Amino acid sequence: MNTKEKDSQYIMHTYGRYNVALKSGKGCRAFDEDGREYLDVSSGIGVNSLGYCDEGWVEAVTKQAATIQHMSNYFYCPQASDLAEKLCTLTPFSRVCFSNSGAEANECAIKVARKYSFDKYGKGRDEIVTLRDSFHGRTVTTLSATGQDVFHNYFFPFTEGFKYSNPDIDSVKAAVSDKTCAVLIECVQGEGGVNILDKDFVKQLRAFCDERDILLIADEVQTGIGRTGKLFCFENFDITPDLVTSAKGLGGGLPIGACLCTEKLKDVMQPSTHGSTFAANPVVCAGANYVLGVVCDEEFLSEVNKKGEYLKKKLLSLEGVRSVRNLGLMVGIELEDRDAHDIALKCVENGLLIITAKSLLRMLPPLNISYSELDEAVEILEKTLKEN
Ligand SMILES: *Cc1c(COP(=O)(O)O)cnc(C)c1O
């Protein structure tokens, strides 16, 4: 059996995959089992923030794997402490709780928010308002948090306590009650279609939450770690959330999640309130420390913005492109009279690995992609649009 046949035989059919089995990669290039080369502007859904097998990242990870590969949370871990220190000194946050994925980071934020409210106000003030078209993960609770009805099926009963709102302040006010402990947002909704929240709305929301002692949680699993030209996307909106979650791009290709909280929340979690066997693994943290070392540089981040603008301008000049929305290198492309999924499949056939978000094409290229690689990506898309 080949890779595809084995996958079909032995792996549960939870994914619709492209007809490509990737074998190796370098920078923005991936190679399949037959040696065919692809230009990748998806970076494993924003995970490979420095592209495939970045030299410094590989060195950091392999060196750590050969030194000590895992320890339980009974012991202190130098790489985790270093990573937490970096995250807290580079941001307005005071403490971190590590996990292994975006959904888990959100689970942690939900637990912190509910416990903060429980400790201060007692039982019953536990509702969390989330936004329509959001995506917060695949666990039963984060599916509940996800504001899309299509995700609320099969797996009943879902976790209670989530209310959904449109992304405007009146709708949030209508969804909030004296039982609300938090509002959870993505400043740019990724899976929901690269929807950039209105800046005034986000600022009004921050002020409203402050008035009511409602915690504002930013899910930055996709938008964080330089993706939008800032370390965290909320910086583009001139607010500071009480909790922020990170995952995808943080590890540079290894599984990690992080939930960061402000000073006011730093002692909410106490021994035995949360934990995870694999969280803050030293190999993973070594990779994340390397990623932050590269990304947290003003020049690097300003290049992410410039590349985003450059790409947007080029995309807008293509026939068949109706509109482009982006913040940095998080890019959604609305097409004219074409099915985005169909075009994505054709792009892959033409050597460009690109993904979709709802009815849009989506690009999340490695943050260190070059201008000439961006040119090449646009050329392949142009050719594909002409052919279809
Ligand atoms: C991908 C994603 C998640 C889920 O992350 P996993 O690592 O797949 O659990 C949650 N929130 C947002 C905004 C995401 O983009």
mmCIF file of C-alpha atoms and ligand atoms in Angstrom:
data_model
loop_
_atom_site.group_PDB
_atom_site.id
_atom_site.type_symbol
_atom_site.label_atom_id
_atom_site.label_comp_id
_atom_site.label_asym_id
_atom_site.label_seq_id
_atom_site.Cartn_x
_atom_site.Cartn_y
_atom_site.Cartn_z
ATOM 1 C CA MET A 1 0.000 0.000 0.000
ATOM 2 C CA ASN A 2 1.191 3.523 -0.672
ATOM 3 C CA THR A 3 0.901 6.409 1.779
ATOM 4 C CA LYS A 4 -2.533 7.449 0.604
ATOM 5 C CA GLU A 5 -3.908 3.898 0.741
ATOM 6 C CA LYS A 6 -2.518 3.298 4.230
ATOM 7 C CA ASP A 7 -3.915 6.619 5.422
ATOM 8 C CA SER A 8 -7.303 5.692 4.069
ATOM 9 C CA GLN A 9 -7.139 2.204 5.581
ATOM 10 C CA TYR A 10 -5.769 3.018 9.030
ATOM 11 C CA ILE A 11 -6.386 6.678 9.920
ATOM 12 C CA MET A 12 -9.862 7.830 10.899
ATOM 13 C CA HIS A 13 -11.350 9.854 8.094
ATOM 14 C CA THR A 14 -11.464 13.209 9.854
ATOM 15 C CA TYR A 15 -9.665 15.218 7.145
ATOM 16 C CA GLY A 16 -10.238 16.114 3.518
ATOM 17 C CA ARG A 17 -6.682 16.070 2.213
ATOM 18 C CA TYR A 18 -5.005 17.349 -0.931
ATOM 19 C CA ASN A 19 -3.641 14.576 -3.131
ATOM 20 C CA VAL A 20 -0.042 15.148 -2.003
ATOM 21 C CA ALA A 21 2.186 13.289 0.461
ATOM 22 C CA LEU A 22 4.907 15.624 1.684
ATOM 23 C CA LYS A 23 8.295 14.099 2.364
ATOM 24 C CA SER A 24 10.684 16.984 2.991
ATOM 25 C CA GLY A 25 10.959 20.735 2.974
ATOM 26 C CA LYS A 26 13.366 23.657 3.076
ATOM 27 C CA GLY A 27 12.292 27.256 3.627
ATOM 28 C CA CYS A 28 9.120 27.874 1.607
ATOM 29 C CA ARG A 29 9.662 24.772 -0.558
ATOM 30 C CA ALA A 30 8.126 21.385 0.104
ATOM 31 C CA PHE A 31 8.834 18.168 -1.782
ATOM 32 C CA ASP A 32 6.468 15.251 -2.225
ATOM 33 C CA GLU A 33 7.280 11.542 -2.296
ATOM 34 C CA ASP A 34 7.947 11.662 -6.031
ATOM 35 C CA GLY A 35 10.385 14.555 -5.631
ATOM 36 C CA ARG A 36 7.984 17.160 -7.014
ATOM 37 C CA GLU A 37 8.603 20.671 -5.684
ATOM 38 C CA TYR A 38 5.901 22.989 -4.282
ATOM 39 C CA LEU A 39 5.935 26.565 -3.083
ATOM 40 C CA ASP A 40 4.127 26.607 0.270
ATOM 41 C CA VAL A 41 2.189 29.685 1.342
ATOM 42 C CA SER A 42 0.216 27.814 4.009
ATOM 43 C CA SER A 43 3.093 26.884 6.372
ATOM 44 C CA GLY A 44 1.101 24.067 7.954
ATOM 45 C CA ILE A 45 -1.702 26.559 8.813
ATOM 46 C CA GLY A 46 0.687 29.155 10.184
ATOM 47 C CA VAL A 47 2.687 26.663 12.249
ATOM 48 C CA ASN A 48 6.016 26.648 10.410
ATOM 49 C CA SER A 49 6.560 30.338 11.114
ATOM 50 C CA LEU A 50 10.163 30.213 9.859
ATOM 51 C CA GLY A 51 9.407 27.791 7.021
ATOM 52 C CA TYR A 52 10.551 24.203 6.740
ATOM 53 C CA CYS A 53 13.665 23.120 8.615
ATOM 54 C CA ASP A 54 15.135 26.544 9.359
ATOM 55 C CA GLU A 55 18.768 25.870 10.240
ATOM 56 C CA GLY A 56 18.850 27.637 13.601
ATOM 57 C CA TRP A 57 15.557 26.097 14.649
ATOM 58 C CA VAL A 58 16.686 22.578 13.673
ATOM 59 C CA GLU A 59 19.888 23.059 15.625
ATOM 60 C CA ALA A 60 18.064 24.286 18.748
ATOM 61 C CA VAL A 61 15.588 21.404 18.643
ATOM 62 C CA THR A 62 18.021 18.580 17.823
ATOM 63 C CA LYS A 63 20.544 19.776 20.407
ATOM 64 C CA GLN A 64 17.832 19.780 23.051
ATOM 65 C CA ALA A 65 16.533 16.346 21.990
ATOM 66 C CA ALA A 66 20.047 14.972 22.470
ATOM 67 C CA THR A 67 20.400 16.625 25.912
ATOM 68 C CA ILE A 68 17.134 15.859 27.724
ATOM 69 C CA GLN A 69 13.907 15.189 25.836
ATOM 70 C CA HIS A 70 11.234 15.227 28.521
ATOM 71 C CA MET A 71 10.755 15.644 32.214
ATOM 72 C CA SER A 72 7.595 15.514 34.251
ATOM 73 C CA ASN A 73 6.102 18.623 35.808
ATOM 74 C CA TYR A 74 7.470 17.448 39.164
ATOM 75 C CA PHE A 75 10.728 19.070 38.034
ATOM 76 C CA TYR A 76 11.753 22.548 36.926
ATOM 77 C CA CYS A 77 12.494 22.893 33.217
ATOM 78 C CA PRO A 78 15.062 25.554 32.187
ATOM 79 C CA GLN A 79 13.748 25.849 28.597
ATOM 80 C CA ALA A 80 10.175 26.384 29.830
ATOM 81 C CA SER A 81 11.295 28.996 32.374
ATOM 82 C CA ASP A 82 13.263 30.810 29.667
ATOM 83 C CA LEU A 83 10.293 30.751 27.310
ATOM 84 C CA ALA A 84 7.915 32.034 29.995
ATOM 85 C CA GLU A 85 10.359 34.817 30.879
ATOM 86 C CA LYS A 86 10.606 35.843 27.218
ATOM 87 C CA LEU A 87 6.826 35.824 26.749
ATOM 88 C CA CYS A 88 6.261 37.901 29.896
ATOM 89 C CA THR A 89 9.010 40.450 29.263
ATOM 90 C CA LEU A 90 7.964 40.969 25.630
ATOM 91 C CA THR A 91 4.277 41.479 26.479
ATOM 92 C CA PRO A 92 2.128 43.139 29.172
ATOM 93 C CA PHE A 93 1.449 39.717 30.715
ATOM 94 C CA SER A 94 2.715 38.354 34.012
ATOM 95 C CA ARG A 95 2.363 34.588 33.869
ATOM 96 C CA VAL A 96 2.046 31.719 31.428
ATOM 97 C CA CYS A 97 0.417 28.305 31.517
ATOM 98 C CA PHE A 98 1.764 25.957 28.836
ATOM 99 C CA SER A 99 -0.151 23.285 26.958
ATOM 100 C CA ASN A 100 0.166 21.333 23.707
ATOM 101 C CA SER A 101 -2.305 22.929 21.317
ATOM 102 C CA GLY A 102 -4.521 25.881 20.586
ATOM 103 C CA ALA A 103 -7.658 24.201 21.887
ATOM 104 C CA GLU A 104 -5.899 23.367 25.146
ATOM 105 C CA ALA A 105 -4.628 26.922 25.523
ATOM 106 C CA ASN A 106 -8.233 28.104 25.144
ATOM 107 C CA GLU A 107 -9.435 25.497 27.655
ATOM 108 C CA CYS A 108 -6.946 26.967 30.109
ATOM 109 C CA ALA A 109 -8.149 30.535 29.479
ATOM 110 C CA ILE A 110 -11.744 29.400 30.005
ATOM 111 C CA LYS A 111 -10.776 27.728 33.292
ATOM 112 C CA VAL A 112 -8.864 30.804 34.509
ATOM 113 C CA ALA A 113 -11.809 33.077 33.642
ATOM 114 C CA ARG A 114 -14.336 30.862 35.413
ATOM 115 C CA LYS A 115 -12.151 30.420 38.479
ATOM 116 C CA TYR A 116 -11.412 34.133 38.740
ATOM 117 C CA SER A 117 -15.130 34.772 38.794
ATOM 118 C CA PHE A 118 -15.854 31.867 41.166
ATOM 119 C CA ASP A 119 -13.213 33.057 43.631
ATOM 120 C CA LYS A 120 -14.523 36.616 43.588
ATOM 121 C CA TYR A 121 -18.280 36.290 43.035
ATOM 122 C CA GLY A 122 -19.112 32.662 43.881
ATOM 123 C CA LYS A 123 -20.917 30.072 41.819
ATOM 124 C CA GLY A 124 -23.086 30.901 38.802
ATOM 125 C CA ARG A 125 -21.180 33.736 37.143
ATOM 126 C CA ASP A 126 -19.682 31.440 34.530
ATOM 127 C CA GLU A 127 -21.005 32.400 31.095
ATOM 128 C CA ILE A 128 -18.659 33.317 28.281
ATOM 129 C CA VAL A 129 -19.707 35.340 25.246
ATOM 130 C CA THR A 130 -17.993 34.469 21.957
ATOM 131 C CA LEU A 131 -18.437 35.837 18.447
ATOM 132 C CA ARG A 132 -20.303 34.426 15.462
ATOM 133 C CA ASP A 133 -17.984 32.834 12.878
ATOM 134 C CA SER A 134 -15.298 32.279 15.509
ATOM 135 C CA PHE A 135 -13.203 29.139 15.801
ATOM 136 C CA HIS A 136 -11.696 28.083 19.110
ATOM 137 C CA GLY A 137 -10.829 24.389 18.743
ATOM 138 C CA ARG A 138 -12.077 20.817 18.600
ATOM 139 C CA THR A 139 -12.439 19.720 22.207
ATOM 140 C CA VAL A 140 -16.032 19.471 23.413
ATOM 141 C CA THR A 141 -15.716 22.754 25.337
ATOM 142 C CA THR A 142 -13.907 24.726 22.618
ATOM 143 C CA LEU A 143 -16.435 23.462 20.054
ATOM 144 C CA SER A 144 -19.074 24.897 22.378
ATOM 145 C CA ALA A 145 -17.145 28.166 22.437
ATOM 146 C CA THR A 146 -16.992 28.214 18.637
ATOM 147 C CA GLY A 147 -19.751 30.495 17.348
ATOM 148 C CA GLN A 148 -20.777 28.414 14.347
ATOM 149 C CA ASP A 149 -23.803 26.108 14.450
ATOM 150 C CA VAL A 150 -22.183 23.570 12.108
ATOM 151 C CA PHE A 151 -19.769 22.666 14.917
ATOM 152 C CA HIS A 152 -22.554 22.031 17.424
ATOM 153 C CA ASN A 153 -23.575 18.593 16.275
ATOM 154 C CA TYR A 154 -23.163 14.867 17.045
ATOM 155 C CA PHE A 155 -21.218 15.169 20.278
ATOM 156 C CA PHE A 156 -23.978 16.099 22.697
ATOM 157 C CA PRO A 157 -24.082 17.181 25.423
ATOM 158 C CA PHE A 158 -21.840 20.172 24.773
ATOM 159 C CA THR A 159 -20.343 22.251 27.575
ATOM 160 C CA GLU A 160 -22.872 24.781 28.823
ATOM 161 C CA GLY A 161 -22.299 28.444 29.405
ATOM 162 C CA PHE A 162 -21.505 29.915 26.006
ATOM 163 C CA LYS A 163 -23.482 32.725 24.371
ATOM 164 C CA TYR A 164 -22.867 34.010 20.866
ATOM 165 C CA SER A 165 -22.774 37.583 19.660
ATOM 166 C CA ASN A 166 -22.273 39.502 16.451
ATOM 167 C CA PRO A 167 -19.084 41.539 16.313
ATOM 168 C CA ASP A 168 -20.706 44.801 17.423
ATOM 169 C CA ILE A 169 -21.002 46.338 20.859
ATOM 170 C CA ASP A 170 -24.821 46.353 21.015
ATOM 171 C CA SER A 171 -24.948 42.658 20.222
ATOM 172 C CA VAL A 172 -22.328 41.913 22.906
ATOM 173 C CA LYS A 173 -24.269 43.989 25.446
ATOM 174 C CA ALA A 174 -27.408 42.027 24.602
ATOM 175 C CA ALA A 175 -25.592 38.699 25.074
ATOM 176 C CA VAL A 176 -23.990 39.706 28.377
ATOM 177 C CA SER A 177 -25.846 39.223 31.668
ATOM 178 C CA ASP A 178 -24.941 39.246 35.352
ATOM 179 C CA LYS A 179 -23.857 35.636 34.783
ATOM 180 C CA THR A 180 -21.131 36.619 32.299
ATOM 181 C CA CYS A 181 -17.507 36.189 33.367
ATOM 182 C CA ALA A 182 -15.679 36.673 30.062
ATOM 183 C CA VAL A 183 -15.824 37.617 26.393
ATOM 184 C CA LEU A 184 -13.655 35.598 24.002
ATOM 185 C CA ILE A 185 -12.615 37.055 20.636
ATOM 186 C CA GLU A 186 -10.237 36.556 17.728
ATOM 187 C CA CYS A 187 -9.054 40.012 16.615
ATOM 188 C CA VAL A 188 -8.879 38.501 13.140
ATOM 189 C CA GLN A 189 -11.041 35.413 12.677
ATOM 190 C CA GLY A 190 -8.930 32.906 10.799
ATOM 191 C CA GLU A 191 -11.044 29.842 10.060
ATOM 192 C CA GLY A 192 -14.148 32.064 9.946
ATOM 193 C CA GLY A 193 -12.904 33.777 6.771
ATOM 194 C CA VAL A 194 -10.097 36.217 7.670
ATOM 195 C CA ASN A 195 -12.576 38.643 9.240
ATOM 196 C CA ILE A 196 -10.779 41.603 10.781
ATOM 197 C CA LEU A 197 -12.700 42.997 13.747
ATOM 198 C CA ASP A 198 -13.525 46.696 13.720
ATOM 199 C CA LYS A 199 -11.004 48.588 15.835
ATOM 200 C CA ASP A 200 -13.621 50.822 17.469
ATOM 201 C CA PHE A 201 -15.661 47.758 18.403
ATOM 202 C CA VAL A 202 -12.650 46.104 20.060
ATOM 203 C CA LYS A 203 -11.880 49.283 22.030
ATOM 204 C CA GLN A 204 -15.517 49.691 23.095
ATOM 205 C CA LEU A 205 -15.554 46.049 24.103
ATOM 206 C CA ARG A 206 -12.432 46.521 26.244
ATOM 207 C CA ALA A 207 -14.031 49.491 28.031
ATOM 208 C CA PHE A 208 -17.345 47.668 28.530
ATOM 209 C CA CYS A 209 -15.596 44.584 29.974
ATOM 210 C CA ASP A 210 -13.622 46.813 32.354
ATOM 211 C CA GLU A 211 -16.832 48.427 33.632
ATOM 212 C CA ARG A 212 -18.356 45.039 34.494
ATOM 213 C CA ASP A 213 -15.212 43.187 35.637
ATOM 214 C CA ILE A 214 -15.734 40.845 32.686
ATOM 215 C CA LEU A 215 -12.480 39.341 31.428
ATOM 216 C CA LEU A 216 -11.512 39.877 27.801
ATOM 217 C CA ILE A 217 -9.816 36.848 26.280
ATOM 218 C CA ALA A 218 -8.018 37.085 22.914
ATOM 219 C CA ASP A 219 -7.607 33.800 21.056
ATOM 220 C CA GLU A 220 -4.340 34.475 19.215
ATOM 221 C CA VAL A 221 -3.697 30.866 18.291
ATOM 222 C CA GLN A 222 -3.551 31.858 14.611
ATOM 223 C CA THR A 223 -2.907 35.621 14.790
ATOM 224 C CA GLY A 224 -0.068 35.574 17.331
ATOM 225 C CA ILE A 225 3.733 35.350 17.108
ATOM 226 C CA GLY A 226 4.319 37.909 14.384
ATOM 227 C CA ARG A 227 1.662 36.737 11.932
ATOM 228 C CA THR A 228 0.001 40.171 11.755
ATOM 229 C CA GLY A 229 3.198 42.219 11.956
ATOM 230 C CA LYS A 230 3.066 42.517 15.754
ATOM 231 C CA LEU A 231 4.069 39.898 18.299
ATOM 232 C CA PHE A 232 0.358 39.696 19.195
ATOM 233 C CA CYS A 233 -2.460 40.960 17.007
ATOM 234 C CA PHE A 234 -4.229 42.837 19.838
ATOM 235 C CA GLU A 235 -1.412 45.419 19.638
ATOM 236 C CA ASN A 236 -2.944 46.506 16.313
ATOM 237 C CA PHE A 237 -6.145 47.363 18.210
ATOM 238 C CA ASP A 238 -4.579 49.407 21.039
ATOM 239 C CA ILE A 239 -5.978 47.195 23.789
ATOM 240 C CA THR A 240 -4.609 44.638 26.233
ATOM 241 C CA PRO A 241 -6.733 41.558 26.868
ATOM 242 C CA ASP A 242 -6.802 39.965 30.336
ATOM 243 C CA LEU A 243 -5.890 36.617 28.844
ATOM 244 C CA VAL A 244 -4.321 35.725 25.525
ATOM 245 C CA THR A 245 -3.831 32.290 24.007
ATOM 246 C CA SER A 246 -1.109 31.285 21.589
ATOM 247 C CA ALA A 247 -0.178 28.074 19.784
ATOM 248 C CA LYS A 248 0.257 27.500 16.033
ATOM 249 C CA GLY A 249 3.296 29.638 15.129
ATOM 250 C CA LEU A 250 4.866 29.623 18.586
ATOM 251 C CA GLY A 251 6.734 26.327 18.324
ATOM 252 C CA GLY A 252 7.864 26.790 14.714
ATOM 253 C CA GLY A 253 6.562 23.299 13.887
ATOM 254 C CA LEU A 254 6.282 21.475 17.207
ATOM 255 C CA PRO A 255 3.123 21.236 19.329
ATOM 256 C CA ILE A 256 2.806 23.902 21.989
ATOM 257 C CA GLY A 257 0.087 26.076 23.449
ATOM 258 C CA ALA A 258 0.321 28.936 25.919
ATOM 259 C CA CYS A 259 -2.198 30.912 27.933
ATOM 260 C CA LEU A 260 -0.881 34.245 29.201
ATOM 261 C CA CYS A 261 -2.547 36.340 31.889
ATOM 262 C CA THR A 262 -2.180 39.828 33.332
ATOM 263 C CA GLU A 263 -1.032 40.691 36.837
ATOM 264 C CA LYS A 264 -4.591 40.635 38.222
ATOM 265 C CA LEU A 265 -5.019 36.974 37.246
ATOM 266 C CA LYS A 266 -1.586 35.647 38.030
ATOM 267 C CA ASP A 267 -2.588 33.758 41.193
ATOM 268 C CA VAL A 268 -5.961 32.426 40.057
ATOM 269 C CA MET A 269 -4.542 28.998 39.230
ATOM 270 C CA GLN A 270 -3.050 27.056 42.112
ATOM 271 C CA PRO A 271 -1.440 23.605 42.408
ATOM 272 C CA SER A 272 -3.702 20.835 41.047
ATOM 273 C CA THR A 273 -6.146 23.189 39.272
ATOM 274 C CA HIS A 274 -4.596 22.458 35.871
ATOM 275 C CA GLY A 275 -1.863 20.409 34.230
ATOM 276 C CA SER A 276 -0.717 18.395 31.253
ATOM 277 C CA THR A 277 1.847 15.608 30.985
ATOM 278 C CA PHE A 278 3.468 16.831 27.788
ATOM 279 C CA ALA A 279 3.134 20.587 28.304
ATOM 280 C CA ALA A 280 6.307 22.710 28.351
ATOM 281 C CA ASN A 281 8.350 19.888 26.870
ATOM 282 C CA PRO A 282 12.003 21.024 26.712
ATOM 283 C CA VAL A 283 12.479 20.157 23.001
ATOM 284 C CA VAL A 284 9.336 22.043 22.040
ATOM 285 C CA CYS A 285 10.291 24.986 24.268
ATOM 286 C CA ALA A 286 13.791 25.088 22.721
ATOM 287 C CA GLY A 287 12.105 25.473 19.315
ATOM 288 C CA ALA A 288 9.772 28.179 20.624
ATOM 289 C CA ASN A 289 12.636 30.072 22.255
ATOM 290 C CA TYR A 290 14.394 30.090 18.906
ATOM 291 C CA VAL A 291 11.267 31.301 17.073
ATOM 292 C CA LEU A 292 10.744 34.185 19.533
ATOM 293 C CA GLY A 293 14.410 35.145 19.215
ATOM 294 C CA VAL A 294 13.932 35.629 15.466
ATOM 295 C CA VAL A 295 10.404 37.053 15.375
ATOM 296 C CA CYS A 296 10.717 39.553 18.246
ATOM 297 C CA ASP A 297 12.739 42.004 16.256
ATOM 298 C CA GLU A 298 11.339 45.311 15.068
ATOM 299 C CA GLU A 299 12.920 45.001 11.641
ATOM 300 C CA PHE A 300 11.569 41.457 11.197
ATOM 301 C CA LEU A 301 8.037 42.457 12.226
ATOM 302 C CA SER A 302 8.001 45.543 10.037
ATOM 303 C CA GLU A 303 9.037 43.329 7.104
ATOM 304 C CA VAL A 304 6.032 41.093 7.812
ATOM 305 C CA ASN A 305 3.832 44.178 7.396
ATOM 306 C CA LYS A 306 5.609 45.316 4.244
ATOM 307 C CA LYS A 307 5.372 41.851 2.706
ATOM 308 C CA GLY A 308 1.659 41.740 3.558
ATOM 309 C CA GLU A 309 1.076 45.071 1.795
ATOM 310 C CA TYR A 310 3.224 44.018 -1.162
ATOM 311 C CA LEU A 311 1.317 40.744 -1.522
ATOM 312 C CA LYS A 312 -2.074 42.434 -1.191
ATOM 313 C CA LYS A 313 -1.280 44.941 -3.925
ATOM 314 C CA LYS A 314 -0.122 42.232 -6.310
ATOM 315 C CA LEU A 315 -3.130 40.026 -5.586
ATOM 316 C CA LEU A 316 -5.545 42.907 -6.153
ATOM 317 C CA SER A 317 -4.159 43.376 -9.662
ATOM 318 C CA LEU A 318 -5.133 39.821 -10.672
ATOM 319 C CA GLU A 319 -8.123 39.171 -12.852
ATOM 320 C CA GLY A 320 -10.624 37.063 -10.904
ATOM 321 C CA VAL A 321 -9.729 38.524 -7.510
ATOM 322 C CA ARG A 322 -12.613 40.545 -6.059
ATOM 323 C CA SER A 323 -11.035 41.694 -2.809
ATOM 324 C CA VAL A 324 -8.165 40.963 -0.447
ATOM 325 C CA ARG A 325 -8.174 41.367 3.318
ATOM 326 C CA ASN A 326 -5.063 41.037 5.406
ATOM 327 C CA LEU A 327 -3.241 42.012 8.523
ATOM 328 C CA GLY A 328 0.437 41.330 7.923
ATOM 329 C CA LEU A 329 0.850 37.874 6.419
ATOM 330 C CA MET A 330 -2.603 36.635 7.362
ATOM 331 C CA VAL A 331 -4.299 36.987 4.004
ATOM 332 C CA GLY A 332 -7.797 36.194 2.697
ATOM 333 C CA ILE A 333 -8.561 36.388 -1.023
ATOM 334 C CA GLU A 334 -12.136 36.739 -2.220
ATOM 335 C CA LEU A 335 -12.593 35.422 -5.757
ATOM 336 C CA GLU A 336 -15.020 36.383 -8.500
ATOM 337 C CA ASP A 337 -17.290 33.605 -9.792
ATOM 338 C CA ARG A 338 -15.005 30.813 -8.720
ATOM 339 C CA ASP A 339 -15.034 28.253 -5.968
ATOM 340 C CA ALA A 340 -12.073 28.872 -3.662
ATOM 341 C CA HIS A 341 -11.670 25.212 -2.777
ATOM 342 C CA ASP A 342 -11.627 24.237 -6.438
ATOM 343 C CA ILE A 343 -9.000 26.903 -7.201
ATOM 344 C CA ALA A 344 -6.910 25.787 -4.212
ATOM 345 C CA LEU A 345 -6.896 22.210 -5.588
ATOM 346 C CA LYS A 346 -5.832 23.500 -9.007
ATOM 347 C CA CYS A 347 -3.109 25.675 -7.418
ATOM 348 C CA VAL A 348 -1.714 22.566 -5.718
ATOM 349 C CA GLU A 349 -1.632 20.807 -9.103
ATOM 350 C CA ASN A 350 0.284 23.828 -10.378
ATOM 351 C CA GLY A 351 2.803 23.619 -7.528
ATOM 352 C CA LEU A 352 1.406 26.114 -4.998
ATOM 353 C CA LEU A 353 0.288 24.900 -1.551
ATOM 354 C CA ILE A 354 -2.514 27.264 -0.529
ATOM 355 C CA ILE A 355 -5.522 26.814 1.777
ATOM 356 C CA THR A 356 -9.028 28.201 2.154
ATOM 357 C CA ALA A 357 -11.127 29.839 4.867
ATOM 358 C CA LYS A 358 -14.883 29.598 4.248
ATOM 359 C CA SER A 359 -15.347 30.921 0.693
ATOM 360 C CA LEU A 360 -11.936 32.616 0.549
ATOM 361 C CA LEU A 361 -8.487 31.498 -0.492
ATOM 362 C CA ARG A 362 -6.136 31.924 2.451
ATOM 363 C CA MET A 363 -2.400 32.508 2.568
ATOM 364 C CA LEU A 364 -0.370 32.144 5.785
ATOM 365 C CA PRO A 365 3.152 32.012 4.354
ATOM 366 C CA PRO A 366 6.250 31.541 6.488
ATOM 367 C CA LEU A 367 7.029 34.919 8.079
ATOM 368 C CA ASN A 368 10.486 34.946 6.490
ATOM 369 C CA ILE A 369 9.234 34.357 2.929
ATOM 370 C CA SER A 370 11.129 36.421 0.351
ATOM 371 C CA TYR A 371 9.636 38.982 -2.043
ATOM 372 C CA SER A 372 10.587 36.821 -5.024
ATOM 373 C CA GLU A 373 8.784 33.849 -3.481
ATOM 374 C CA LEU A 374 5.720 36.052 -3.006
ATOM 375 C CA ASP A 375 5.999 37.021 -6.696
ATOM 376 C CA GLU A 376 6.159 33.362 -7.624
ATOM 377 C CA ALA A 377 3.101 32.510 -5.517
ATOM 378 C CA VAL A 378 1.113 35.283 -7.206
ATOM 379 C CA GLU A 379 2.257 34.086 -10.646
ATOM 380 C CA ILE A 380 1.058 30.533 -9.985
ATOM 381 C CA LEU A 381 -2.269 31.828 -8.685
ATOM 382 C CA GLU A 382 -2.612 34.093 -11.741
ATOM 383 C CA LYS A 383 -1.924 31.199 -14.088
ATOM 384 C CA THR A 384 -4.399 28.996 -12.217
ATOM 385 C CA LEU A 385 -7.124 31.641 -12.338
ATOM 386 C CA LYS A 386 -6.549 32.075 -16.098
ATOM 387 C CA GLU A 387 -6.856 28.323 -16.667
ATOM 388 C CA ASN A 388 -10.125 28.030 -14.758
HETATM 389 C C1 LIG B 1 -6.228 26.509 14.980
HETATM 390 C C2 LIG B 1 -6.997 27.306 15.952
HETATM 391 C C3 LIG B 1 -7.406 26.774 17.189
HETATM 392 C C4 LIG B 1 -7.203 25.318 17.529
HETATM 393 O O1 LIG B 1 -5.863 25.000 17.667
HETATM 394 P P1 LIG B 1 -5.425 23.455 17.756
HETATM 395 O O2 LIG B 1 -3.940 23.515 17.947
HETATM 396 O O3 LIG B 1 -5.835 22.806 16.474
HETATM 397 O O4 LIG B 1 -6.132 22.869 18.914
HETATM 398 C C5 LIG B 1 -8.045 27.611 18.078
HETATM 399 N N1 LIG B 1 -8.275 28.905 17.796
HETATM 400 C C6 LIG B 1 -7.888 29.454 16.631
HETATM 401 C C7 LIG B 1 -8.143 30.910 16.390
HETATM 402 C C8 LIG B 1 -7.246 28.677 15.672
HETATM 403 O O5 LIG B 1 -6.901 29.224 14.495
#
